[in-house]
PDB file of C-alpha atoms in Angstrom:
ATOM      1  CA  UNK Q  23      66.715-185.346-104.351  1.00  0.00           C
ATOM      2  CA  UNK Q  24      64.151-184.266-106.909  1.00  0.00           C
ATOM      3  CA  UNK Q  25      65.142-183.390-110.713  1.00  0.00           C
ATOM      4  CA  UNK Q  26      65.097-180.087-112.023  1.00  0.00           C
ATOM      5  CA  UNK Q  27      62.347-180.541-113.957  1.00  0.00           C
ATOM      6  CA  UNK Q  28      60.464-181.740-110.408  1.00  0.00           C
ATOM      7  CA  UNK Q  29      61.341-177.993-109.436  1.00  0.00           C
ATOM      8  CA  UNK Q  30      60.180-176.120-111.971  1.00  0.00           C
ATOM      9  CA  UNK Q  31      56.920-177.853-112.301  1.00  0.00           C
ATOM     10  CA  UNK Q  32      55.721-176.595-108.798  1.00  0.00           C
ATOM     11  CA  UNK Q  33      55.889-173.035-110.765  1.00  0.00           C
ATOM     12  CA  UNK Q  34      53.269-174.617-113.591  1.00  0.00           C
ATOM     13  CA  UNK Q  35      50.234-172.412-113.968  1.00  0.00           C
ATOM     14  CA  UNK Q  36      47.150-174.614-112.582  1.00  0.00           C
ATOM     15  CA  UNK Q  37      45.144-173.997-115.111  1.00  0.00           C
ATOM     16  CA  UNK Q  38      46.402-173.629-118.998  1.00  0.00           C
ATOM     17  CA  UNK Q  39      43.943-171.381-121.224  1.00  0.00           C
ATOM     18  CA  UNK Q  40      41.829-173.534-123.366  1.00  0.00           C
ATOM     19  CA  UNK Q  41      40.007-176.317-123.539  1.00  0.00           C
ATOM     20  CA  UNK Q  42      39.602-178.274-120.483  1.00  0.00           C
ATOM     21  CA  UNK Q  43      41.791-180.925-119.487  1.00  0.00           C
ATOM     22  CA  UNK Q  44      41.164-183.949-117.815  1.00  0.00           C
ATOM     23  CA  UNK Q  45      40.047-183.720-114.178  1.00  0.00           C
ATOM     24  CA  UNK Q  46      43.079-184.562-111.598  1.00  0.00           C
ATOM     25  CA  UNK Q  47      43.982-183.813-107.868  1.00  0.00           C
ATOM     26  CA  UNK Q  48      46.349-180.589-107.200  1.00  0.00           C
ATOM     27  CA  UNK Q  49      49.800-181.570-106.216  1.00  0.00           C
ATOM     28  CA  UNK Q  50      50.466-181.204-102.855  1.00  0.00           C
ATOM     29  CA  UNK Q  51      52.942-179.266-102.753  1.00  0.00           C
ATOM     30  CA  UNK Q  52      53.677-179.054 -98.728  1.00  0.00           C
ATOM     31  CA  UNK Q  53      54.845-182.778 -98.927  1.00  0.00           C
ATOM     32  CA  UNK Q  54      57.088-182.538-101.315  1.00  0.00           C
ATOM     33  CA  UNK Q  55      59.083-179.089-100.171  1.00  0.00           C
ATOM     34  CA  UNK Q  56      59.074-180.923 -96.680  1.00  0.00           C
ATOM     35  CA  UNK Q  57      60.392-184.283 -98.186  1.00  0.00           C
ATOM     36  CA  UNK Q  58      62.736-181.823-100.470  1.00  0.00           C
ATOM     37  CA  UNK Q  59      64.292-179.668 -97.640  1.00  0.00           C
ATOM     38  CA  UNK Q  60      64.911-182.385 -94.629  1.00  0.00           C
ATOM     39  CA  UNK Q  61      67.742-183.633 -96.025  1.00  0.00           C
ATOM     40  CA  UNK Q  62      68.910-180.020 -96.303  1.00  0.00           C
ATOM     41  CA  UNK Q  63      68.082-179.103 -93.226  1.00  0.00           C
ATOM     42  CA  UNK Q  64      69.832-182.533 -91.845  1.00  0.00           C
ATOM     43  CA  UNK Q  65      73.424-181.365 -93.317  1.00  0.00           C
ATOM     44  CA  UNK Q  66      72.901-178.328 -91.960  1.00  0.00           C
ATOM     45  CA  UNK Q  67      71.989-179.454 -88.406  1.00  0.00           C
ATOM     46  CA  UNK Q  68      75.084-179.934 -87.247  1.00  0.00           C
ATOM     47  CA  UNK Q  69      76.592-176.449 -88.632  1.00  0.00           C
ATOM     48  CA  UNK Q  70      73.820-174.589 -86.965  1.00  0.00           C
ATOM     49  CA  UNK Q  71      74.847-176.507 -83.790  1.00  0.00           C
ATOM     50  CA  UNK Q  72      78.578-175.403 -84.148  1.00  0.00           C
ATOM     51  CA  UNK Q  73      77.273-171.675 -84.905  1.00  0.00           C
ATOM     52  CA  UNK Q  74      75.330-171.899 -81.975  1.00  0.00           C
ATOM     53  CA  UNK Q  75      78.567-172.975 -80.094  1.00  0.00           C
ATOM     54  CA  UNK Q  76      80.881-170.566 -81.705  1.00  0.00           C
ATOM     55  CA  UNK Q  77      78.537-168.227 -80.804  1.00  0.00           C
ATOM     56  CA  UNK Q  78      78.383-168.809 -77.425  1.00  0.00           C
ATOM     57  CA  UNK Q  79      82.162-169.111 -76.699  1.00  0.00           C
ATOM     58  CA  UNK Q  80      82.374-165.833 -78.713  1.00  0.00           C
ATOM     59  CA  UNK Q  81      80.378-163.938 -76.483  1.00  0.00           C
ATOM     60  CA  UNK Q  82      81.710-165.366 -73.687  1.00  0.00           C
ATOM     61  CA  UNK Q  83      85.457-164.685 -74.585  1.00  0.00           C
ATOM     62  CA  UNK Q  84      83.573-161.004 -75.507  1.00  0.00           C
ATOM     63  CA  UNK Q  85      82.438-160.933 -71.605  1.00  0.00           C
ATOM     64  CA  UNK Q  86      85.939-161.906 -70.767  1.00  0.00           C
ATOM     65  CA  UNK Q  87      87.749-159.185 -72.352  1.00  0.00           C
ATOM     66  CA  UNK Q  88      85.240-156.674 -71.591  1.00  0.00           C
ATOM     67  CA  UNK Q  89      85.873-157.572 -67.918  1.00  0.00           C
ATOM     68  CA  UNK Q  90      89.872-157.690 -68.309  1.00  0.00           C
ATOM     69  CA  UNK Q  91      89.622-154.108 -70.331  1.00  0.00           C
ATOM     70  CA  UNK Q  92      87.508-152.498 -66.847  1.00  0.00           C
ATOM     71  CA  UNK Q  93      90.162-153.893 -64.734  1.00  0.00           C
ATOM     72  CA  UNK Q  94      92.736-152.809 -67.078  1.00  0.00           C
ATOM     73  CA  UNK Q  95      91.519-149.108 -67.248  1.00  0.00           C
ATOM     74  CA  UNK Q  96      90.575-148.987 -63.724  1.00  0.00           C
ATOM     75  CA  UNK Q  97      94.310-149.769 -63.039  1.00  0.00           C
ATOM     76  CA  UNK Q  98      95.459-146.686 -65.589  1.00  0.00           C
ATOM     77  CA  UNK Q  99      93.059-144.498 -63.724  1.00  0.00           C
ATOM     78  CA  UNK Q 100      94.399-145.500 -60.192  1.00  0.00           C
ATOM     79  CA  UNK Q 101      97.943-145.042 -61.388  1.00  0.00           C
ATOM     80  CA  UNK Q 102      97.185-141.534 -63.235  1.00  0.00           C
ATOM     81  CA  UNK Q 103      95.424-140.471 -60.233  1.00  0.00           C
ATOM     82  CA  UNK Q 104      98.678-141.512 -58.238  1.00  0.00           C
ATOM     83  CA  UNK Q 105     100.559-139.755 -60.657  1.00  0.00           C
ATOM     84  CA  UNK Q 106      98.555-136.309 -61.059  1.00  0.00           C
ATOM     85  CA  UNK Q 107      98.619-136.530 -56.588  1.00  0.00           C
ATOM     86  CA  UNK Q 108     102.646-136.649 -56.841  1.00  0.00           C
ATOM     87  CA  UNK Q 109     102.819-134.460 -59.494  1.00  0.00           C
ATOM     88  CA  UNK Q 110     100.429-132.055 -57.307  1.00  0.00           C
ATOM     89  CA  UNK Q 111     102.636-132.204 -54.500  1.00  0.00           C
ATOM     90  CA  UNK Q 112     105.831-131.380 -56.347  1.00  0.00           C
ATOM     91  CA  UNK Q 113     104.522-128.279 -58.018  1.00  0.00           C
ATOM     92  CA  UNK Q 114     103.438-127.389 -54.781  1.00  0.00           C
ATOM     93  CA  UNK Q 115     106.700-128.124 -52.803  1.00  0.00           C
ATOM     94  CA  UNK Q 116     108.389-126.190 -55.889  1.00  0.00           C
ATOM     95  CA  UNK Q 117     106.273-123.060 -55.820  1.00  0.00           C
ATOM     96  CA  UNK Q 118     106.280-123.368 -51.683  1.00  0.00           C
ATOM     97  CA  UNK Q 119     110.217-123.221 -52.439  1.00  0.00           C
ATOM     98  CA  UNK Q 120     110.080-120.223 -54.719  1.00  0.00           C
ATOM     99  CA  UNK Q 121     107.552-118.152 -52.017  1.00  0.00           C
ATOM    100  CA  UNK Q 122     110.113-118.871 -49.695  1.00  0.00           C
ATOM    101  CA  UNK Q 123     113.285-117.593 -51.716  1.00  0.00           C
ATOM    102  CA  UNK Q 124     111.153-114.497 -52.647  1.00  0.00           C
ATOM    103  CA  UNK Q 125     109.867-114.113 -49.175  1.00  0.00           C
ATOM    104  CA  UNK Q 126     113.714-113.845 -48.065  1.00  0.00           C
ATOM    105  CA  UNK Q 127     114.510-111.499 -50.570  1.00  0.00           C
ATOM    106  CA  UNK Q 128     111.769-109.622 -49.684  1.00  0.00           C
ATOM    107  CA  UNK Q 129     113.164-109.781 -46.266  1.00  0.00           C
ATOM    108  CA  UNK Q 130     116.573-108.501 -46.904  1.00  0.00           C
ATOM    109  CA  UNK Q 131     115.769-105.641 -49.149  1.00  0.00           C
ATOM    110  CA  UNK Q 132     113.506-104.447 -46.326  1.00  0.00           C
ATOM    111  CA  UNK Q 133     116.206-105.033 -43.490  1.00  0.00           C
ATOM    112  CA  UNK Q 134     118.924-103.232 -46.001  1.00  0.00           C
ATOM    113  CA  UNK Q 135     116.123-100.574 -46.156  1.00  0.00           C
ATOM    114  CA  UNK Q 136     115.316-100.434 -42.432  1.00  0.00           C
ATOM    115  CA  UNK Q 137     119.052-100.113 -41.797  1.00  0.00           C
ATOM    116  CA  UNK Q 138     119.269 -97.438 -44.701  1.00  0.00           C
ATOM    117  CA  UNK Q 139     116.607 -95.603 -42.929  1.00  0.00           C
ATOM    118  CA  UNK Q 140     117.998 -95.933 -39.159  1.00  0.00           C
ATOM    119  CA  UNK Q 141     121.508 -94.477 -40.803  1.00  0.00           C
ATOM    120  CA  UNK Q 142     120.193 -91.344 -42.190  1.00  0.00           C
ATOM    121  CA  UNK Q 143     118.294 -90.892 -39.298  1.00  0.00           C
ATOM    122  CA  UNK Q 144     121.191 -90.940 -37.031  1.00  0.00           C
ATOM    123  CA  UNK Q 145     122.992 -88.976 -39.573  1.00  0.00           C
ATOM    124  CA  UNK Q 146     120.590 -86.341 -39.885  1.00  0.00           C
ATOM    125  CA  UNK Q 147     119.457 -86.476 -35.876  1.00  0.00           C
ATOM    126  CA  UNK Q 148     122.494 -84.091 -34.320  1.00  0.00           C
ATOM    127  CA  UNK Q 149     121.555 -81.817 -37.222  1.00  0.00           C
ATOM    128  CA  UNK Q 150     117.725 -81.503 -36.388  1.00  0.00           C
ATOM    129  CA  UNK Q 151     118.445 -81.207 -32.715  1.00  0.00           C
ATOM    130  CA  UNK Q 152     120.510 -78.535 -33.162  1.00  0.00           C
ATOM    131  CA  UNK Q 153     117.504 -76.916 -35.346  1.00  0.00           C
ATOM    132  CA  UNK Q 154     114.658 -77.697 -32.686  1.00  0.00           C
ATOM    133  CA  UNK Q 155     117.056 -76.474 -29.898  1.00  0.00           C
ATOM    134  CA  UNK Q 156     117.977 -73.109 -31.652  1.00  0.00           C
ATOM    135  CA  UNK Q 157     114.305 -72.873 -32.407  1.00  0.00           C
ATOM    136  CA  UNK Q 158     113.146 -73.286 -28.825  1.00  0.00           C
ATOM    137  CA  UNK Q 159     116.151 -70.319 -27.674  1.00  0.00           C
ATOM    138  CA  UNK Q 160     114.240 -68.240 -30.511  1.00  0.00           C
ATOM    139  CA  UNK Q 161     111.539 -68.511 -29.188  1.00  0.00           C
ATOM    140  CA  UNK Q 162     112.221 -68.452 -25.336  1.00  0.00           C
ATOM    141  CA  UNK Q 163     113.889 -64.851 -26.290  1.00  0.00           C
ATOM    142  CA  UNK Q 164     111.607 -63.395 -28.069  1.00  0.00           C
ATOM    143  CA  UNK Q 165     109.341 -64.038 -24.767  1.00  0.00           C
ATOM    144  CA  UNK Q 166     111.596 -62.863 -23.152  1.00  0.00           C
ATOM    145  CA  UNK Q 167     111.453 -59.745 -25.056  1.00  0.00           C
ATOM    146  CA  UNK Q 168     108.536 -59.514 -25.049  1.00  0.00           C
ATOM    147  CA  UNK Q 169     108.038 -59.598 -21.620  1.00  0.00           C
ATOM    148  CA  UNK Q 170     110.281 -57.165 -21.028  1.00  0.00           C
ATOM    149  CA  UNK Q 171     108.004 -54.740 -23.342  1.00  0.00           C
ATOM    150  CA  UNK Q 172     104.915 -55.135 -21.345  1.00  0.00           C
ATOM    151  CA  UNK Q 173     106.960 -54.757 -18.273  1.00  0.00           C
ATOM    152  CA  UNK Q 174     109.043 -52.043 -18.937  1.00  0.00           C
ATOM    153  CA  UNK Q 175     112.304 -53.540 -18.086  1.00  0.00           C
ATOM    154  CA  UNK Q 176     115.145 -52.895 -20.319  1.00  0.00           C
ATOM    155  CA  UNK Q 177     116.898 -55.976 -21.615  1.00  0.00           C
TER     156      UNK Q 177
END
């Protein structure tokens, strides 16, 4: 592994103001950051590798409970669905019920009022025949008398 002061002379201006120095080859520097960093990248090999495979399992186990949660909520829908039908058909049994009991009350107030009616009626009916028959002898009489006018005849 190079020395620091390896490191920082890569950062070394290439030319220093002044007189000339002595004529040399540039450093190649691509040689010695790849001789530098294989090592690095060596150790790190096999980490990348177990990224790589934590990774992996990680989105698989991801898939997995992605999967499990649809099945999970599809279940809780089914079963609220089930629910929300039963709970339909007890609110309408219930209100059914309640038509009903209001539908027989309804029913007996109008037979009480029916039978209310058909009472007076026969209570007042004797009365009202009497009245129509009286009415009809009124009026058969004064025919009669009136007759009797035109004609001349004396009653």
């Amino acid at each position: 592994m190079p020395g620091l002061r390896d490191l920082l002379s890569r950062f070394r201006a290439a030319g220093a103001p002044g007189a000339p120095g002595a004529a040399g080859m540039p450093v190649d520097l691509r040689t010695g950051v790849t001789a530098e960093l294989e090592p690095v990248f060596a150790a790190l090999a096999a980490t990348t590798a177990e990224c790589e495979r934590r990774r992996a399992a990680g989105a698989t186990e991801a898939d997995l409970r992605v999967d499990e949660a649809r099945r999970r909520a599809a279940a809780m829908i089914s079963q609220a669905e089930g629910a929300a039908q039963a709970a339909r058909a007890t609110e309408a049994a219930r209100v059914h019920e309640l038509a009903r009991t209001a539908l027989v009350a309804v029913e007996g107030e109008s037979r009480a009022a029916a039978e209310e009616i058909a009472r007076r009626a026969a209570d007042r009916l004797p009365g009202l025949v009497r009245e129509v028959v009286e009415t009809v002898r009124r009026d058969i009489a004064a025919l009669e008398n009136e007759d009797g006018a035109r004609t001349g005849a004396i009653p």
